[in-house]
Coordinates of C-alpha atoms in Angstrom, one line a residue:
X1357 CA 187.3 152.1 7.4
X1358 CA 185.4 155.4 8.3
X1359 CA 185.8 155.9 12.3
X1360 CA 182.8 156.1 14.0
X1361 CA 181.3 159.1 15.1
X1362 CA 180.2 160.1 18.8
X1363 CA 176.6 160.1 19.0
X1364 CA 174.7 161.5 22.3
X1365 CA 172.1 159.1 22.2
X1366 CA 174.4 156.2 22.7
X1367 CA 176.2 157.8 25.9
X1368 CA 172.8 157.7 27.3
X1369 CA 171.8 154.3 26.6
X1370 CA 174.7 153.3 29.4
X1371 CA 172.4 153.3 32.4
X1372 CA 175.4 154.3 34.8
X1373 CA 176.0 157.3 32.8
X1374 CA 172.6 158.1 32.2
X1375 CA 172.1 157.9 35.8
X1376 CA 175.0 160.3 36.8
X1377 CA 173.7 163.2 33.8
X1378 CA 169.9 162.9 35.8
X1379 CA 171.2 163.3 38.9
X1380 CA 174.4 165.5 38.7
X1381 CA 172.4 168.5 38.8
X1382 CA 170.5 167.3 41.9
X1383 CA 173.9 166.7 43.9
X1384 CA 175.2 170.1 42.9
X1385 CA 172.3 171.3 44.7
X1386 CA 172.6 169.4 47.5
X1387 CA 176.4 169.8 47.9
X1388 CA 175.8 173.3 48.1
X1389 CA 172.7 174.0 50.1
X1390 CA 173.3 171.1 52.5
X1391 CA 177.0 169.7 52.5
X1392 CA 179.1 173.0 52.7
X1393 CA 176.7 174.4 55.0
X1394 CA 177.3 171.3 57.7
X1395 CA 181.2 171.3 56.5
X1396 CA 181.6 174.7 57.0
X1397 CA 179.4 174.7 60.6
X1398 CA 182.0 171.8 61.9
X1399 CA 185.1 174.3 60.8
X1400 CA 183.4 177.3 62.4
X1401 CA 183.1 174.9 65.4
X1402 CA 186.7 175.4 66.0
X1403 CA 187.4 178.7 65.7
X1404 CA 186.5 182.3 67.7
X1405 CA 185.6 185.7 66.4
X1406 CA 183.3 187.5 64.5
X1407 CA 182.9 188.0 60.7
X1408 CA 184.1 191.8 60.7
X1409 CA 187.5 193.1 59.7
X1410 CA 189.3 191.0 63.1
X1411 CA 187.3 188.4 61.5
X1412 CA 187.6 184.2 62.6
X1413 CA 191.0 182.6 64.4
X1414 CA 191.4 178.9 64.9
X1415 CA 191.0 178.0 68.8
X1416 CA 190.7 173.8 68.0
X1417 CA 188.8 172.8 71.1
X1418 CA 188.4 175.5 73.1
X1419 CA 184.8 175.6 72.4
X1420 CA 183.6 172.0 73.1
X1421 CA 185.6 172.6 76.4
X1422 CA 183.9 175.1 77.2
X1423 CA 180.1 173.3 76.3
X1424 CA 181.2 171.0 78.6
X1425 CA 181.9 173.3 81.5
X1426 CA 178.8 175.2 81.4
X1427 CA 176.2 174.4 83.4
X1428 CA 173.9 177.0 81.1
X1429 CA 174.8 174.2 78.1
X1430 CA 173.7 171.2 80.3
X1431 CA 170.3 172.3 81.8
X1432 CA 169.3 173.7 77.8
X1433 CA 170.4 169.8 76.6
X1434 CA 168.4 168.5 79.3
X1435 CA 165.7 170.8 78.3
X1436 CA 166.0 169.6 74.8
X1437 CA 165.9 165.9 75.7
X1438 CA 162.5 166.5 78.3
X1439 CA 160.6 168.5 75.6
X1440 CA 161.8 166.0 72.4
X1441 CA 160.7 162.7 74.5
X1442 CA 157.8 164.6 76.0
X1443 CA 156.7 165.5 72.7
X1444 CA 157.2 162.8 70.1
X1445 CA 155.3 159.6 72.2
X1446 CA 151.9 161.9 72.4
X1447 CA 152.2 163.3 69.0
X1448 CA 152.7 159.5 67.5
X1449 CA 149.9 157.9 70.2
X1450 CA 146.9 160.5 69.7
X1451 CA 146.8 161.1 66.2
X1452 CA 147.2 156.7 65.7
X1453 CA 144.0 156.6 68.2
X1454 CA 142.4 159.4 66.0
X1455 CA 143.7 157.8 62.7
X1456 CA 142.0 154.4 63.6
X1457 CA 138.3 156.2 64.8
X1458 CA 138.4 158.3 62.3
X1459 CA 139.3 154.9 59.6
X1460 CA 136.9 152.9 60.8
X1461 CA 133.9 155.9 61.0
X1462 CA 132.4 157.1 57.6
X1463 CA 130.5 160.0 58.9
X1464 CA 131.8 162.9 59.1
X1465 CA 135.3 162.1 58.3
X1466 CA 136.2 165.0 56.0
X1467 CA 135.4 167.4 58.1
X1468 CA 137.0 165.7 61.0
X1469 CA 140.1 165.3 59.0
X1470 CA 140.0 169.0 57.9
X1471 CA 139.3 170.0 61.5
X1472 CA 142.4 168.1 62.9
X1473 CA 144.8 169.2 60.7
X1474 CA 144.1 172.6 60.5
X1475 CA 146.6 173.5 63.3
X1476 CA 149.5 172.2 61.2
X1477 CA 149.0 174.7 58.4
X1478 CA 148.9 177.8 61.2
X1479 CA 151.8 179.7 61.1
X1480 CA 153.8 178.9 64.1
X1481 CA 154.3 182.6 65.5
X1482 CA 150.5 183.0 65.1
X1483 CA 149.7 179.6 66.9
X1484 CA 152.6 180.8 69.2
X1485 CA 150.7 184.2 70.5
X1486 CA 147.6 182.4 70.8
X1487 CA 149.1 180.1 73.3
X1488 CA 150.3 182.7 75.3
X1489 CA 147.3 184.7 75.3
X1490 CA 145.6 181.1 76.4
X1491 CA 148.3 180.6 79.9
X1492 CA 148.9 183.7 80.5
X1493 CA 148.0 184.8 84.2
X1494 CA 145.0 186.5 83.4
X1495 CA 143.8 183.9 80.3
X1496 CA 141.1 182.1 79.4
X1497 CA 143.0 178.9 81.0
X1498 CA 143.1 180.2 84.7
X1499 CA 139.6 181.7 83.9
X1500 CA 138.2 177.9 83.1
X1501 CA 139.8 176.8 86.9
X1502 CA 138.8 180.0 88.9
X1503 CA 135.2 179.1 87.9
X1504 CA 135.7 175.9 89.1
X1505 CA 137.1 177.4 92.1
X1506 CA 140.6 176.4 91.2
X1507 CA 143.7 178.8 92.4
X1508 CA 145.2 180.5 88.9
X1509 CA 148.7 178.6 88.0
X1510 CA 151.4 180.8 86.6
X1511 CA 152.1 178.8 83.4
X1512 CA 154.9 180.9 82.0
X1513 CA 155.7 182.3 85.2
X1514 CA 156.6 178.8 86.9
X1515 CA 160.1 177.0 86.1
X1516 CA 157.8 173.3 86.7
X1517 CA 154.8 174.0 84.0
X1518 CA 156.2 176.2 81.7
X1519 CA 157.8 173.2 79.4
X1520 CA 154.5 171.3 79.7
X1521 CA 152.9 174.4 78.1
X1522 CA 155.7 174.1 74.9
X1523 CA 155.3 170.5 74.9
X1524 CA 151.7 171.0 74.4
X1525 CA 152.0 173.5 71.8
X1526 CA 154.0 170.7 70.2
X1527 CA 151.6 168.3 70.2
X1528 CA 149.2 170.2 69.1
X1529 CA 150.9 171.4 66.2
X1530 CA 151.6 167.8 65.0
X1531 CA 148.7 166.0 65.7
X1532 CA 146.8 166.6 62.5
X1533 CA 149.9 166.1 60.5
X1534 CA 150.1 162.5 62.1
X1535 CA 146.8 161.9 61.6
X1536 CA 146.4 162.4 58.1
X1537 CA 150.3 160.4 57.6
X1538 CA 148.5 157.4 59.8
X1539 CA 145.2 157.3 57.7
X1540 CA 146.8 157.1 54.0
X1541 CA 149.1 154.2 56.0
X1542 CA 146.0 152.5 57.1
X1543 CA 144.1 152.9 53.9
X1544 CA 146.9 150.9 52.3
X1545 CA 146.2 147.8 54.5
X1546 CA 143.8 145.2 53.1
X1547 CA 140.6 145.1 54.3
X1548 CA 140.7 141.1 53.9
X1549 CA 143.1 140.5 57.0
X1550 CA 141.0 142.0 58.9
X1551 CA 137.7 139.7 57.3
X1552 CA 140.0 136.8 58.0
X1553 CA 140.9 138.2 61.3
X1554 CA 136.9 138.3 62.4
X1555 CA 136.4 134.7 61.2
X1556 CA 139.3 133.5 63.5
X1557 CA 137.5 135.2 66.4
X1558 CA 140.0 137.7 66.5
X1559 CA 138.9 141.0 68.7
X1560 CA 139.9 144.6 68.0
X1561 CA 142.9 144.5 70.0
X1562 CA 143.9 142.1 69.0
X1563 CA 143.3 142.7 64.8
X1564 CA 145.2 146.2 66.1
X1565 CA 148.1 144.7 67.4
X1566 CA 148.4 141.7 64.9
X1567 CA 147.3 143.5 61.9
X1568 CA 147.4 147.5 62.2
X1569 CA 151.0 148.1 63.9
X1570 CA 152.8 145.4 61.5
X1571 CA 151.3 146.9 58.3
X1572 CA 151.5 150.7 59.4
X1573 CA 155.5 149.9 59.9
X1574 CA 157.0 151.9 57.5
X1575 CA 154.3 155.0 57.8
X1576 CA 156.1 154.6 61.6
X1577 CA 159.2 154.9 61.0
X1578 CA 158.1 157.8 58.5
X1579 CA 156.2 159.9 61.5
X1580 CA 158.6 159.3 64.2
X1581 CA 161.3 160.4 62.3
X1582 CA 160.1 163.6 61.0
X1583 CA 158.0 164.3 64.5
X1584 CA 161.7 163.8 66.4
X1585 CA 163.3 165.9 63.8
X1586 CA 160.1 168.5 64.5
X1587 CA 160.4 168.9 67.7
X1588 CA 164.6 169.3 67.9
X1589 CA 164.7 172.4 65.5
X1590 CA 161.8 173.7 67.6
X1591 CA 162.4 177.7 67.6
X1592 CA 159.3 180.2 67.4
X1593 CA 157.8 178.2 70.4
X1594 CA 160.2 178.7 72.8
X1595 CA 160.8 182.7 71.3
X1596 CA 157.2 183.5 71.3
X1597 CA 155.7 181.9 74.2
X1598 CA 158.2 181.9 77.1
X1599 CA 161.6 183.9 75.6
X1600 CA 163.1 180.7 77.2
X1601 CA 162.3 181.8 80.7
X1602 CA 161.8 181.8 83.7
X1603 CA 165.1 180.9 84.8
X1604 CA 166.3 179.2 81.2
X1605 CA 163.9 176.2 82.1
X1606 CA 162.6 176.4 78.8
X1607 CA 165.2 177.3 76.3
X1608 CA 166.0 174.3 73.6
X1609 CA 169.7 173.9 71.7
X1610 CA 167.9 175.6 69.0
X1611 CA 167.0 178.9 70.6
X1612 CA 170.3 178.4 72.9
X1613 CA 172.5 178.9 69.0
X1614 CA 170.2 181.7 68.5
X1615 CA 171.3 183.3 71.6
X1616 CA 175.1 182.5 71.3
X1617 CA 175.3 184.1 67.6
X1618 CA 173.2 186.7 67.4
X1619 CA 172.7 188.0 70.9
X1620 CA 176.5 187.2 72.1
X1621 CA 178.0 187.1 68.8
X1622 CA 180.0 184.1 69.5
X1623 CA 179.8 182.4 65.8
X1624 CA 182.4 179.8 67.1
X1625 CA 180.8 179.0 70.3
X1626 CA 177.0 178.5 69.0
X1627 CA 178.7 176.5 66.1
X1628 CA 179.7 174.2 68.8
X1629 CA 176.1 174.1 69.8
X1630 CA 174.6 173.3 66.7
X1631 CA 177.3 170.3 66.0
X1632 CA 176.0 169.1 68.9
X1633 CA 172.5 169.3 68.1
X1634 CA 173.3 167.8 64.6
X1635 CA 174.7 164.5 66.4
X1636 CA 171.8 164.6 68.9
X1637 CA 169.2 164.8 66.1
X1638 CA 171.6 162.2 63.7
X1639 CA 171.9 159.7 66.9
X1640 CA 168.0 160.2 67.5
X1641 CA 167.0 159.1 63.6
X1642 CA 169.2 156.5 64.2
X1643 CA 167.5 155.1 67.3
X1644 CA 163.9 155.7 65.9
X1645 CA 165.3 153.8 62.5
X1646 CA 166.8 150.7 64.3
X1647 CA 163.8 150.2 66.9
X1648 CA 161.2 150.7 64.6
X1649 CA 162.5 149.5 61.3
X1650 CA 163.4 145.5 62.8
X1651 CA 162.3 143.0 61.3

């Protein structure tokens, strides 16, 4: 009896192979460029130093102790949780409303669509010096109140409306993103519930709440997570427009790492920060992914 010889093709018919050759080279990738990185951010966590010839020593705790003494640490989380929440329910509420007009309107709509989303493909630094040109003491903003008599308000200048100004750089910059995410969701929903919906006296309210919300669900759960996830790694904002100033009232856990690392040099210590900001954004997906994705 000849034995029989190994053949390629029939290691592939076995789906569970076949399924680990296709996607070995994709977790490689994704051990490398996303794994390790985290792994070796949690290890750096717990250590002090700097990466020259001293180089890194293991302190354990040392540096979560001292997040949790500094008052610095608390106002920039605080910070962070104002601008996320004060950012994600506009940027989810205005482009829906815009998504619906602009659904249930023929005329005009590709150029409205094109004209709305045009601020997410601006770079951010760009959009960024605009806005400051825009608030600054002297703009075009305190020039629009003085002609309506109005005193000029120090946007950047003042610790209370500094953060509204980044918040509405925010929204700005994800509204037409939104939009165009709600329309393709709304395109999907079948014209016939809302026919039936009419013939059961059904008004527009009603048709939205009833029909609209339930079968835009998943294209929910889709924008909230990636507008939350937007607004926490927010950086060129807050470094463009207001250098975190005045008084730290608007510097986010992003900008905060940038400081520790590369302004202070303490690798171990912004580490610390950005774990933190890892299980902030992680506990935030997993908030946005229970509420919206019940049943």
């Amino acid at each position: 009896m000849k034995p029989s010889r190994f053949s390629p093709s029939e290691l592939l018919d076995n789906d569970t192979t076949a399924a680990w050759v296709f996607l070995t080279p994709a977790l490689i990738l994704l051990g490398l460029f996303i794994i390790w990185p985290i792994a070796y951010l949690f290890y750096l966590s717990f250590t002090a130093g700097s990466f020259t010839s001293s180089g890194i020593y293991w302190v354990g705790l040392k540096n979560y102790w001292r997040l949790l003494l500094n008052s610095d640490f608390w106002q920039v989380l605080f910070n962070t949780v104002y601008f996320t929440f004060g950012s994600l329910v506009p940027s989810l509420v205005i482009p829906l409303g815009l998504a619906v007009l602009l659904d249930r309107s023929l005329a005009l709509r590709g150029l409205l669509r094109s004209a709305y989303f045009l601020p997410s493909i601006i770079s951010l630094v760009a959009a960024g010096l605009g806005f400051r040109w825009l608030f600054q003491n002297t703009g075009p903003v305190n020039g629009f109140l003085d002609f309506f008599g109005v005193a000029p308000v120090s946007w950047l200048g003042d610790t209370f409306w500094a953060m509204p100004v980044i918040i509405l750089f925010s929204i700005w910059k994800q509204i037409g993103f939104n939009m165009v995410v709600f329309l393709a969701g709304l395109q999907a929903i079948p014209l016939s519930l809302y026919e039936a919906a009419e013939l059961d006296g059904a008004n527009s309210w009603q048709q939205f709440w009833h029909i609209t919300l339930p079968g835009l669900r998943p294209t929910l759960i889709f924008a909230t997570v990636t507008t939350g996830i937007f607004t926490l790694r927010s950086f060129e904002p807050v470094y463009v427009i207001t250098g975190a100033g005045p008084l730290n009232s608007t510097n986010l856990l992003v900008y905060y790492t940038y400081q520790e690392a590369f302004g202070q040099f303490d690798f171990g210590y912004a580490a610390a920060v950005a774990t933190v900001l890892l299980v902030v954004t992680l506990v935030l997906v997993y908030l946005q992914l229970r509420t919206w994705g019940e049943n």
